[in-house]
């Protein structure tokens, strides 16, 4: 069973930085896609960054040059590892305010980030950017 647990988030002034992390356990490490989505008040959930097993990353224009997605590993138990998905957010803007979700799927990334294509989700974390 694939489980995702997010951490990070919080409040920051415009122009500041925040870092989100997501621990992913149970995902096949040979072929997968992990991504970040966000949902602003009154709007739908939108994907803006994703990364695959080959470490290829993709960004939406809205965050390109400001956000960085990366991945690593963490030890679940001896000889058993999970994926650590991270999102470094710099030069934050007011419009970045949203609930942020990490997501994963057991297949490669596509050119689009449709939330329906991701069966596994983190619990969400609030990011608030103020002036």
mmCIF file of N, CA and C in Angstrom:
data_model
loop_
_atom_site.group_PDB
_atom_site.id
_atom_site.type_symbol
_atom_site.label_atom_id
_atom_site.label_comp_id
_atom_site.label_asym_id
_atom_site.label_seq_id
_atom_site.Cartn_x
_atom_site.Cartn_y
_atom_site.Cartn_z
ATOM 1 N N UNK A 1 0.842 -1.185 0.000
ATOM 2 C CA UNK A 1 0.000 0.000 0.000
ATOM 3 C C UNK A 1 0.880 1.239 0.000
ATOM 4 N N UNK A 2 0.552 2.172 -0.873
ATOM 5 C CA UNK A 2 1.332 3.397 -1.001
ATOM 6 C C UNK A 2 0.788 4.442 -0.027
ATOM 7 N N UNK A 3 1.695 5.023 0.734
ATOM 8 C CA UNK A 3 1.308 6.051 1.692
ATOM 9 C C UNK A 3 2.166 7.291 1.498
ATOM 10 N N UNK A 4 1.541 8.462 1.603
ATOM 11 C CA UNK A 4 2.239 9.733 1.452
ATOM 12 C C UNK A 4 1.954 10.591 2.671
ATOM 13 N N UNK A 5 3.006 11.130 3.262
ATOM 14 C CA UNK A 5 2.872 11.987 4.432
ATOM 15 C C UNK A 5 3.636 13.277 4.190
ATOM 16 N N UNK A 6 2.908 14.376 4.202
ATOM 17 C CA UNK A 6 3.504 15.680 3.934
ATOM 18 C C UNK A 6 3.946 16.367 5.215
ATOM 19 N N UNK A 7 4.918 17.272 5.056
ATOM 20 C CA UNK A 7 5.320 18.151 6.146
ATOM 21 C C UNK A 7 5.817 19.461 5.549
ATOM 22 N N UNK A 8 5.848 20.474 6.364
ATOM 23 C CA UNK A 8 6.265 21.795 5.911
ATOM 24 C C UNK A 8 5.048 22.689 5.750
ATOM 25 N N UNK A 9 5.190 23.712 4.970
ATOM 26 C CA UNK A 9 4.115 24.673 4.799
ATOM 27 C C UNK A 9 4.146 25.720 5.895
ATOM 28 N N UNK A 10 3.129 26.561 5.904
ATOM 29 C CA UNK A 10 3.050 27.626 6.898
ATOM 30 C C UNK A 10 2.780 28.962 6.242
ATOM 31 N N UNK A 11 3.138 30.038 6.963
ATOM 32 C CA UNK A 11 2.896 31.391 6.481
ATOM 33 C C UNK A 11 4.209 32.110 6.238
ATOM 34 N N UNK A 12 4.228 32.917 5.191
ATOM 35 C CA UNK A 12 5.439 33.648 4.827
ATOM 36 C C UNK A 12 5.035 34.922 4.116
ATOM 37 N N UNK A 13 5.897 35.921 4.175
ATOM 38 C CA UNK A 13 5.640 37.148 3.432
ATOM 39 C C UNK A 13 6.030 36.969 1.974
ATOM 40 N N UNK A 14 5.415 37.751 1.126
ATOM 41 C CA UNK A 14 5.734 37.718 -0.299
ATOM 42 C C UNK A 14 7.228 37.936 -0.500
ATOM 43 N N UNK A 15 7.797 37.134 -1.403
ATOM 44 C CA UNK A 15 9.223 37.194 -1.644
ATOM 45 C C UNK A 15 10.015 36.198 -0.826
ATOM 46 N N UNK A 16 9.368 35.591 0.157
ATOM 47 C CA UNK A 16 10.025 34.632 1.028
ATOM 48 C C UNK A 16 10.068 33.233 0.442
ATOM 49 N N UNK A 17 10.547 32.299 1.268
ATOM 50 C CA UNK A 17 10.723 30.917 0.828
ATOM 51 C C UNK A 17 10.101 29.943 1.830
ATOM 52 N N UNK A 18 9.690 28.804 1.322
ATOM 53 C CA UNK A 18 9.225 27.694 2.140
ATOM 54 C C UNK A 18 9.655 26.398 1.478
ATOM 55 N N UNK A 19 9.721 25.360 2.282
ATOM 56 C CA UNK A 19 10.073 24.036 1.751
ATOM 57 C C UNK A 19 9.054 23.017 2.234
ATOM 58 N N UNK A 20 8.552 22.227 1.302
ATOM 59 C CA UNK A 20 7.638 21.138 1.603
ATOM 60 C C UNK A 20 8.336 19.813 1.358
ATOM 61 N N UNK A 21 7.998 18.827 2.170
ATOM 62 C CA UNK A 21 8.500 17.483 1.930
ATOM 63 C C UNK A 21 7.342 16.499 1.987
ATOM 64 N N UNK A 22 7.545 15.363 1.363
ATOM 65 C CA UNK A 22 6.522 14.331 1.301
ATOM 66 C C UNK A 22 7.221 12.978 1.337
ATOM 67 N N UNK A 23 6.947 12.212 2.366
ATOM 68 C CA UNK A 23 7.505 10.866 2.466
ATOM 69 C C UNK A 23 6.567 9.896 1.769
ATOM 70 N N UNK A 24 7.107 9.155 0.804
ATOM 71 C CA UNK A 24 6.317 8.224 0.004
ATOM 72 C C UNK A 24 6.801 6.819 0.287
ATOM 73 N N UNK A 25 5.940 5.974 0.787
ATOM 74 C CA UNK A 25 6.291 4.587 1.082
ATOM 75 C C UNK A 25 5.440 3.653 0.248
ATOM 76 N N UNK A 26 6.065 2.570 -0.232
ATOM 77 C CA UNK A 26 5.333 1.541 -0.951
ATOM 78 C C UNK A 26 5.273 1.711 -2.456
ATOM 79 N N UNK A 27 5.968 2.709 -3.010
ATOM 80 C CA UNK A 27 5.928 2.950 -4.439
ATOM 81 C C UNK A 27 7.047 2.169 -5.128
ATOM 82 N N UNK A 28 6.738 1.516 -6.237
ATOM 83 C CA UNK A 28 7.749 0.806 -7.014
ATOM 84 C C UNK A 28 8.799 1.803 -7.493
ATOM 85 N N UNK A 29 10.056 1.560 -7.169
ATOM 86 C CA UNK A 29 11.089 2.552 -7.466
ATOM 87 C C UNK A 29 11.652 2.439 -8.882
ATOM 88 N N UNK A 30 11.072 1.612 -9.730
ATOM 89 C CA UNK A 30 11.567 1.492 -11.104
ATOM 90 C C UNK A 30 10.821 2.381 -12.084
ATOM 91 N N UNK A 31 9.577 2.641 -11.831
ATOM 92 C CA UNK A 31 8.790 3.448 -12.755
ATOM 93 C C UNK A 31 7.677 4.134 -11.982
ATOM 94 N N UNK A 32 7.747 5.431 -11.888
ATOM 95 C CA UNK A 32 6.731 6.169 -11.148
ATOM 96 C C UNK A 32 6.759 7.625 -11.564
ATOM 97 N N UNK A 33 5.777 8.333 -11.117
ATOM 98 C CA UNK A 33 5.731 9.781 -11.243
ATOM 99 C C UNK A 33 5.244 10.334 -9.912
ATOM 100 N N UNK A 34 5.937 11.326 -9.417
ATOM 101 C CA UNK A 34 5.506 12.024 -8.200
ATOM 102 C C UNK A 34 5.331 13.492 -8.540
ATOM 103 N N UNK A 35 4.345 14.102 -7.960
ATOM 104 C CA UNK A 35 4.083 15.485 -8.312
ATOM 105 C C UNK A 35 3.513 16.300 -7.169
ATOM 106 N N UNK A 36 3.443 17.585 -7.406
ATOM 107 C CA UNK A 36 2.841 18.528 -6.470
ATOM 108 C C UNK A 36 1.657 19.224 -7.134
ATOM 109 N N UNK A 37 0.584 19.290 -6.378
ATOM 110 C CA UNK A 37 -0.622 19.979 -6.807
ATOM 111 C C UNK A 37 -0.954 21.039 -5.762
ATOM 112 N N UNK A 38 -1.781 21.979 -6.136
ATOM 113 C CA UNK A 38 -2.254 22.944 -5.158
ATOM 114 C C UNK A 38 -3.690 23.337 -5.477
ATOM 115 N N UNK A 39 -4.389 23.726 -4.427
ATOM 116 C CA UNK A 39 -5.784 24.112 -4.579
ATOM 117 C C UNK A 39 -6.014 25.411 -3.825
ATOM 118 N N UNK A 40 -6.253 26.472 -4.583
ATOM 119 C CA UNK A 40 -6.540 27.770 -3.990
ATOM 120 C C UNK A 40 -8.017 27.829 -3.596
ATOM 121 N N UNK A 41 -8.389 28.723 -2.686
ATOM 122 C CA UNK A 41 -9.788 28.824 -2.264
ATOM 123 C C UNK A 41 -10.728 29.036 -3.436
ATOM 124 N N UNK A 42 -11.751 28.203 -3.532
ATOM 125 C CA UNK A 42 -12.747 28.336 -4.582
ATOM 126 C C UNK A 42 -12.316 27.845 -5.950
ATOM 127 N N UNK A 43 -11.151 27.203 -6.016
ATOM 128 C CA UNK A 43 -10.650 26.738 -7.311
ATOM 129 C C UNK A 43 -10.349 25.245 -7.265
ATOM 130 N N UNK A 44 -10.103 24.681 -8.432
ATOM 131 C CA UNK A 44 -9.815 23.266 -8.518
ATOM 132 C C UNK A 44 -8.373 22.949 -8.185
ATOM 133 N N UNK A 45 -8.071 21.664 -8.077
ATOM 134 C CA UNK A 45 -6.719 21.213 -7.775
ATOM 135 C C UNK A 45 -5.897 21.206 -9.069
ATOM 136 N N UNK A 46 -4.766 21.887 -9.046
ATOM 137 C CA UNK A 46 -3.948 22.072 -10.243
ATOM 138 C C UNK A 46 -2.538 21.554 -10.002
ATOM 139 N N UNK A 47 -2.044 20.755 -10.935
ATOM 140 C CA UNK A 47 -0.672 20.272 -10.850
ATOM 141 C C UNK A 47 0.304 21.282 -11.403
ATOM 142 N N UNK A 48 1.477 21.415 -10.769
ATOM 143 C CA UNK A 48 2.429 22.403 -11.235
ATOM 144 C C UNK A 48 3.864 21.901 -11.281
ATOM 145 N N UNK A 49 4.134 20.730 -10.737
ATOM 146 C CA UNK A 49 5.490 20.183 -10.790
ATOM 147 C C UNK A 49 5.415 18.669 -10.671
ATOM 148 N N UNK A 50 6.281 17.974 -11.413
ATOM 149 C CA UNK A 50 6.333 16.529 -11.312
ATOM 150 C C UNK A 50 7.733 16.050 -11.630
ATOM 151 N N UNK A 51 8.039 14.845 -11.161
ATOM 152 C CA UNK A 51 9.365 14.272 -11.363
ATOM 153 C C UNK A 51 9.209 12.767 -11.503
ATOM 154 N N UNK A 52 10.060 12.166 -12.340
ATOM 155 C CA UNK A 52 9.938 10.725 -12.551
ATOM 156 C C UNK A 52 11.148 9.975 -11.988
ATOM 157 N N UNK A 53 11.182 8.661 -12.208
ATOM 158 C CA UNK A 53 12.241 7.823 -11.653
ATOM 159 C C UNK A 53 13.607 8.156 -12.243
ATOM 160 N N UNK A 54 13.636 8.757 -13.438
ATOM 161 C CA UNK A 54 14.893 9.151 -14.073
ATOM 162 C C UNK A 54 15.330 10.549 -13.655
ATOM 163 N N UNK A 55 14.611 11.132 -12.701
ATOM 164 C CA UNK A 55 14.929 12.464 -12.177
ATOM 165 C C UNK A 55 14.644 13.582 -13.175
ATOM 166 N N UNK A 56 13.789 13.318 -14.142
ATOM 167 C CA UNK A 56 13.354 14.355 -15.079
ATOM 168 C C UNK A 56 12.216 15.133 -14.436
ATOM 169 N N UNK A 57 12.316 16.446 -14.450
ATOM 170 C CA UNK A 57 11.320 17.294 -13.795
ATOM 171 C C UNK A 57 10.589 18.146 -14.821
ATOM 172 N N UNK A 58 9.381 18.475 -14.470
ATOM 173 C CA UNK A 58 8.544 19.334 -15.311
ATOM 174 C C UNK A 58 7.865 20.361 -14.413
ATOM 175 N N UNK A 59 7.723 21.594 -14.898
ATOM 176 C CA UNK A 59 7.087 22.659 -14.125
ATOM 177 C C UNK A 59 6.059 23.403 -14.971
ATOM 178 N N UNK A 60 5.013 23.831 -14.332
ATOM 179 C CA UNK A 60 4.076 24.746 -14.972
ATOM 180 C C UNK A 60 4.728 26.124 -15.063
ATOM 181 N N UNK A 61 4.308 26.906 -16.046
ATOM 182 C CA UNK A 61 4.888 28.238 -16.236
ATOM 183 C C UNK A 61 4.713 29.119 -15.000
ATOM 184 N N UNK A 62 3.650 28.883 -14.253
ATOM 185 C CA UNK A 62 3.357 29.724 -13.097
ATOM 186 C C UNK A 62 4.414 29.628 -12.000
ATOM 187 N N UNK A 63 5.179 28.541 -11.977
ATOM 188 C CA UNK A 63 6.168 28.352 -10.907
ATOM 189 C C UNK A 63 7.584 28.181 -11.447
ATOM 190 N N UNK A 64 7.726 28.085 -12.750
ATOM 191 C CA UNK A 64 9.034 27.839 -13.343
ATOM 192 C C UNK A 64 10.020 28.938 -12.950
ATOM 193 N N UNK A 65 11.205 28.532 -12.506
ATOM 194 C CA UNK A 65 12.217 29.488 -12.085
ATOM 195 C C UNK A 65 12.122 29.891 -10.632
ATOM 196 N N UNK A 66 11.019 29.553 -9.980
ATOM 197 C CA UNK A 66 10.835 29.894 -8.562
ATOM 198 C C UNK A 66 10.771 28.656 -7.673
ATOM 199 N N UNK A 67 10.179 27.592 -8.185
ATOM 200 C CA UNK A 67 10.013 26.364 -7.419
ATOM 201 C C UNK A 67 10.962 25.302 -7.967
ATOM 202 N N UNK A 68 11.438 24.425 -7.071
ATOM 203 C CA UNK A 68 12.298 23.327 -7.466
ATOM 204 C C UNK A 68 11.816 22.033 -6.830
ATOM 205 N N UNK A 69 11.525 21.044 -7.672
ATOM 206 C CA UNK A 69 11.121 19.726 -7.183
ATOM 207 C C UNK A 69 12.349 18.832 -7.161
ATOM 208 N N UNK A 70 12.469 18.009 -6.145
ATOM 209 C CA UNK A 70 13.598 17.094 -6.049
ATOM 210 C C UNK A 70 13.155 15.846 -5.298
ATOM 211 N N UNK A 71 14.009 14.835 -5.345
ATOM 212 C CA UNK A 71 13.660 13.581 -4.678
ATOM 213 C C UNK A 71 14.894 12.957 -4.059
ATOM 214 N N UNK A 72 14.661 12.181 -3.050
ATOM 215 C CA UNK A 72 15.730 11.443 -2.387
ATOM 216 C C UNK A 72 15.135 10.181 -1.810
ATOM 217 N N UNK A 73 15.811 9.603 -0.838
ATOM 218 C CA UNK A 73 15.333 8.382 -0.219
ATOM 219 C C UNK A 73 15.394 8.526 1.300
ATOM 220 N N UNK A 74 14.563 7.762 1.963
ATOM 221 C CA UNK A 74 14.661 7.687 3.410
ATOM 222 C C UNK A 74 14.472 6.226 3.813
ATOM 223 N N UNK A 75 15.061 5.863 4.939
ATOM 224 C CA UNK A 75 14.999 4.485 5.405
ATOM 225 C C UNK A 75 13.715 4.245 6.188
ATOM 226 N N UNK A 76 12.918 3.275 5.711
ATOM 227 C CA UNK A 76 11.715 2.863 6.429
ATOM 228 C C UNK A 76 12.105 1.846 7.493
ATOM 229 N N UNK A 77 12.926 0.906 7.084
ATOM 230 C CA UNK A 77 13.470 -0.095 7.980
ATOM 231 C C UNK A 77 14.763 -0.580 7.344
ATOM 232 N N UNK A 78 15.453 -1.504 7.963
ATOM 233 C CA UNK A 78 16.723 -1.965 7.409
ATOM 234 C C UNK A 78 16.498 -2.585 6.034
ATOM 235 N N UNK A 79 17.136 -1.992 5.016
ATOM 236 C CA UNK A 79 17.041 -2.496 3.660
ATOM 237 C C UNK A 79 15.766 -2.101 2.928
ATOM 238 N N UNK A 80 14.919 -1.359 3.558
ATOM 239 C CA UNK A 80 13.647 -0.949 2.949
ATOM 240 C C UNK A 80 13.590 0.575 2.922
ATOM 241 N N UNK A 81 13.488 1.133 1.705
ATOM 242 C CA UNK A 81 13.556 2.578 1.562
ATOM 243 C C UNK A 81 12.300 3.134 0.917
ATOM 244 N N UNK A 82 11.999 4.352 1.263
ATOM 245 C CA UNK A 82 10.921 5.080 0.626
ATOM 246 C C UNK A 82 11.477 6.290 -0.098
ATOM 247 N N UNK A 83 10.643 6.965 -0.832
ATOM 248 C CA UNK A 83 11.044 8.155 -1.568
ATOM 249 C C UNK A 83 10.708 9.401 -0.761
ATOM 250 N N UNK A 84 11.640 10.346 -0.791
ATOM 251 C CA UNK A 84 11.419 11.643 -0.146
ATOM 252 C C UNK A 84 11.271 12.677 -1.249
ATOM 253 N N UNK A 85 10.067 13.171 -1.419
ATOM 254 C CA UNK A 85 9.791 14.189 -2.430
ATOM 255 C C UNK A 85 9.845 15.557 -1.762
ATOM 256 N N UNK A 86 10.545 16.489 -2.382
ATOM 257 C CA UNK A 86 10.687 17.829 -1.803
ATOM 258 C C UNK A 86 10.272 18.897 -2.805
ATOM 259 N N UNK A 87 9.873 20.029 -2.270
ATOM 260 C CA UNK A 87 9.536 21.188 -3.087
ATOM 261 C C UNK A 87 10.091 22.424 -2.408
ATOM 262 N N UNK A 88 11.076 23.040 -3.031
ATOM 263 C CA UNK A 88 11.634 24.296 -2.550
ATOM 264 C C UNK A 88 10.922 25.433 -3.267
ATOM 265 N N UNK A 89 10.303 26.309 -2.504
ATOM 266 C CA UNK A 89 9.534 27.407 -3.074
ATOM 267 C C UNK A 89 10.202 28.727 -2.704
ATOM 268 N N UNK A 90 10.681 29.436 -3.694
ATOM 269 C CA UNK A 90 11.337 30.728 -3.504
ATOM 270 C C UNK A 90 10.539 31.823 -4.199
ATOM 271 N N UNK A 91 10.824 33.057 -3.833
ATOM 272 C CA UNK A 91 10.149 34.214 -4.431
ATOM 273 C C UNK A 91 8.642 34.031 -4.430
ATOM 274 N N UNK A 92 8.112 33.646 -3.293
ATOM 275 C CA UNK A 92 6.684 33.365 -3.200
ATOM 276 C C UNK A 92 5.847 34.611 -3.437
ATOM 277 N N UNK A 93 4.715 34.391 -4.096
ATOM 278 C CA UNK A 93 3.784 35.468 -4.428
ATOM 279 C C UNK A 93 2.461 35.241 -3.708
ATOM 280 N N UNK A 94 1.674 36.288 -3.646
ATOM 281 C CA UNK A 94 0.365 36.192 -2.993
ATOM 282 C C UNK A 94 -0.474 35.084 -3.623
ATOM 283 N N UNK A 95 -0.369 34.963 -4.939
ATOM 284 C CA UNK A 95 -1.186 33.975 -5.657
ATOM 285 C C UNK A 95 -0.719 32.538 -5.450
ATOM 286 N N UNK A 96 0.365 32.343 -4.726
ATOM 287 C CA UNK A 96 0.803 30.983 -4.389
ATOM 288 C C UNK A 96 0.058 30.432 -3.181
ATOM 289 N N UNK A 97 -0.745 31.261 -2.539
ATOM 290 C CA UNK A 97 -1.520 30.807 -1.387
ATOM 291 C C UNK A 97 -2.491 29.709 -1.795
ATOM 292 N N UNK A 98 -2.385 28.565 -1.116
ATOM 293 C CA UNK A 98 -3.211 27.407 -1.470
ATOM 294 C C UNK A 98 -2.923 26.276 -0.489
ATOM 295 N N UNK A 99 -3.727 25.228 -0.595
ATOM 296 C CA UNK A 99 -3.387 23.963 0.058
ATOM 297 C C UNK A 99 -2.551 23.171 -0.940
ATOM 298 N N UNK A 100 -1.412 22.687 -0.496
ATOM 299 C CA UNK A 100 -0.489 21.967 -1.360
ATOM 300 C C UNK A 100 -0.554 20.467 -1.058
ATOM 301 N N UNK A 101 -0.621 19.674 -2.134
ATOM 302 C CA UNK A 101 -0.715 18.230 -2.020
ATOM 303 C C UNK A 101 0.417 17.574 -2.806
ATOM 304 N N UNK A 102 1.005 16.528 -2.247
ATOM 305 C CA UNK A 102 1.882 15.675 -3.033
ATOM 306 C C UNK A 102 1.059 14.492 -3.531
ATOM 307 N N UNK A 103 1.483 13.936 -4.646
ATOM 308 C CA UNK A 103 0.754 12.830 -5.256
ATOM 309 C C UNK A 103 1.738 11.899 -5.946
ATOM 310 N N UNK A 104 1.321 10.663 -6.154
ATOM 311 C CA UNK A 104 2.191 9.681 -6.796
ATOM 312 C C UNK A 104 1.354 8.702 -7.600
ATOM 313 N N UNK A 105 2.001 8.140 -8.617
ATOM 314 C CA UNK A 105 1.342 7.097 -9.393
ATOM 315 C C UNK A 105 2.406 6.111 -9.867
ATOM 316 N N UNK A 106 2.039 4.835 -10.049
ATOM 317 C CA UNK A 106 3.001 3.781 -10.418
ATOM 318 C C UNK A 106 3.228 3.684 -11.914
ATOM 319 N N UNK A 107 3.408 4.816 -12.580
ATOM 320 C CA UNK A 107 3.706 4.849 -14.006
ATOM 321 C C UNK A 107 4.423 6.162 -14.284
ATOM 322 N N UNK A 108 4.974 6.281 -15.492
ATOM 323 C CA UNK A 108 5.748 7.470 -15.806
ATOM 324 C C UNK A 108 4.908 8.727 -15.895
ATOM 325 N N UNK A 109 5.600 9.864 -15.877
ATOM 326 C CA UNK A 109 4.925 11.149 -15.969
ATOM 327 C C UNK A 109 4.458 11.393 -17.405
ATOM 328 N N UNK A 110 3.398 12.136 -17.538
ATOM 329 C CA UNK A 110 2.921 12.565 -18.847
ATOM 330 C C UNK A 110 3.115 14.075 -18.953
ATOM 331 N N UNK A 111 2.803 14.611 -20.114
ATOM 332 C CA UNK A 111 3.002 16.037 -20.325
ATOM 333 C C UNK A 111 1.994 16.883 -19.553
ATOM 334 N N UNK A 112 0.916 16.263 -19.163
ATOM 335 C CA UNK A 112 -0.087 16.987 -18.388
ATOM 336 C C UNK A 112 -0.139 16.421 -16.980
ATOM 337 N N UNK A 113 -0.615 17.232 -16.054
ATOM 338 C CA UNK A 113 -0.750 16.782 -14.671
ATOM 339 C C UNK A 113 -2.222 16.798 -14.305
ATOM 340 N N UNK A 114 -2.869 15.724 -14.666
ATOM 341 C CA UNK A 114 -4.286 15.581 -14.359
ATOM 342 C C UNK A 114 -4.422 14.861 -13.022
ATOM 343 N N UNK A 115 -5.116 15.478 -12.087
ATOM 344 C CA UNK A 115 -5.219 14.879 -10.758
ATOM 345 C C UNK A 115 -5.879 13.509 -10.808
ATOM 346 N N UNK A 116 -6.720 13.262 -11.803
ATOM 347 C CA UNK A 116 -7.387 11.956 -11.925
ATOM 348 C C UNK A 116 -6.395 10.837 -12.233
ATOM 349 N N UNK A 117 -5.225 11.178 -12.717
ATOM 350 C CA UNK A 117 -4.224 10.170 -13.083
ATOM 351 C C UNK A 117 -3.367 9.741 -11.900
ATOM 352 N N UNK A 118 -3.555 10.385 -10.743
ATOM 353 C CA UNK A 118 -2.743 10.076 -9.560
ATOM 354 C C UNK A 118 -3.627 9.420 -8.503
ATOM 355 N N UNK A 119 -3.388 8.143 -8.200
ATOM 356 C CA UNK A 119 -4.239 7.450 -7.225
ATOM 357 C C UNK A 119 -3.832 7.659 -5.765
ATOM 358 N N UNK A 120 -2.610 8.167 -5.539
ATOM 359 C CA UNK A 120 -2.116 8.268 -4.170
ATOM 360 C C UNK A 120 -1.835 9.732 -3.827
ATOM 361 N N UNK A 121 -2.300 10.143 -2.628
ATOM 362 C CA UNK A 121 -2.231 11.552 -2.242
ATOM 363 C C UNK A 121 -1.772 11.734 -0.807
ATOM 364 N N UNK A 122 -1.065 12.840 -0.585
ATOM 365 C CA UNK A 122 -0.766 13.266 0.764
ATOM 366 C C UNK A 122 -1.976 13.952 1.371
ATOM 367 N N UNK A 123 -1.838 14.327 2.636
ATOM 368 C CA UNK A 123 -2.983 14.871 3.370
ATOM 369 C C UNK A 123 -3.208 16.357 3.101
ATOM 370 N N UNK A 124 -2.239 17.008 2.455
ATOM 371 C CA UNK A 124 -2.363 18.435 2.165
ATOM 372 C C UNK A 124 -1.788 19.283 3.283
ATOM 373 N N UNK A 125 -1.184 20.406 2.885
ATOM 374 C CA UNK A 125 -0.635 21.343 3.857
ATOM 375 C C UNK A 125 -0.864 22.768 3.363
ATOM 376 N N UNK A 126 -1.205 23.670 4.275
ATOM 377 C CA UNK A 126 -1.546 25.033 3.896
ATOM 378 C C UNK A 126 -0.287 25.875 3.722
ATOM 379 N N UNK A 127 -0.256 26.624 2.624
ATOM 380 C CA UNK A 127 0.782 27.625 2.390
ATOM 381 C C UNK A 127 0.074 28.970 2.229
ATOM 382 N N UNK A 128 0.434 29.929 3.055
ATOM 383 C CA UNK A 128 -0.180 31.241 3.008
ATOM 384 C C UNK A 128 0.901 32.290 2.795
ATOM 385 N N UNK A 129 0.737 33.084 1.742
ATOM 386 C CA UNK A 129 1.685 34.148 1.432
ATOM 387 C C UNK A 129 0.974 35.484 1.641
ATOM 388 N N UNK A 130 1.561 36.337 2.447
ATOM 389 C CA UNK A 130 0.939 37.623 2.767
ATOM 390 C C UNK A 130 1.821 38.780 2.317
ATOM 391 N N UNK A 131 1.201 39.934 2.192
ATOM 392 C CA UNK A 131 1.951 41.114 1.740
ATOM 393 C C UNK A 131 2.604 41.834 2.908
#
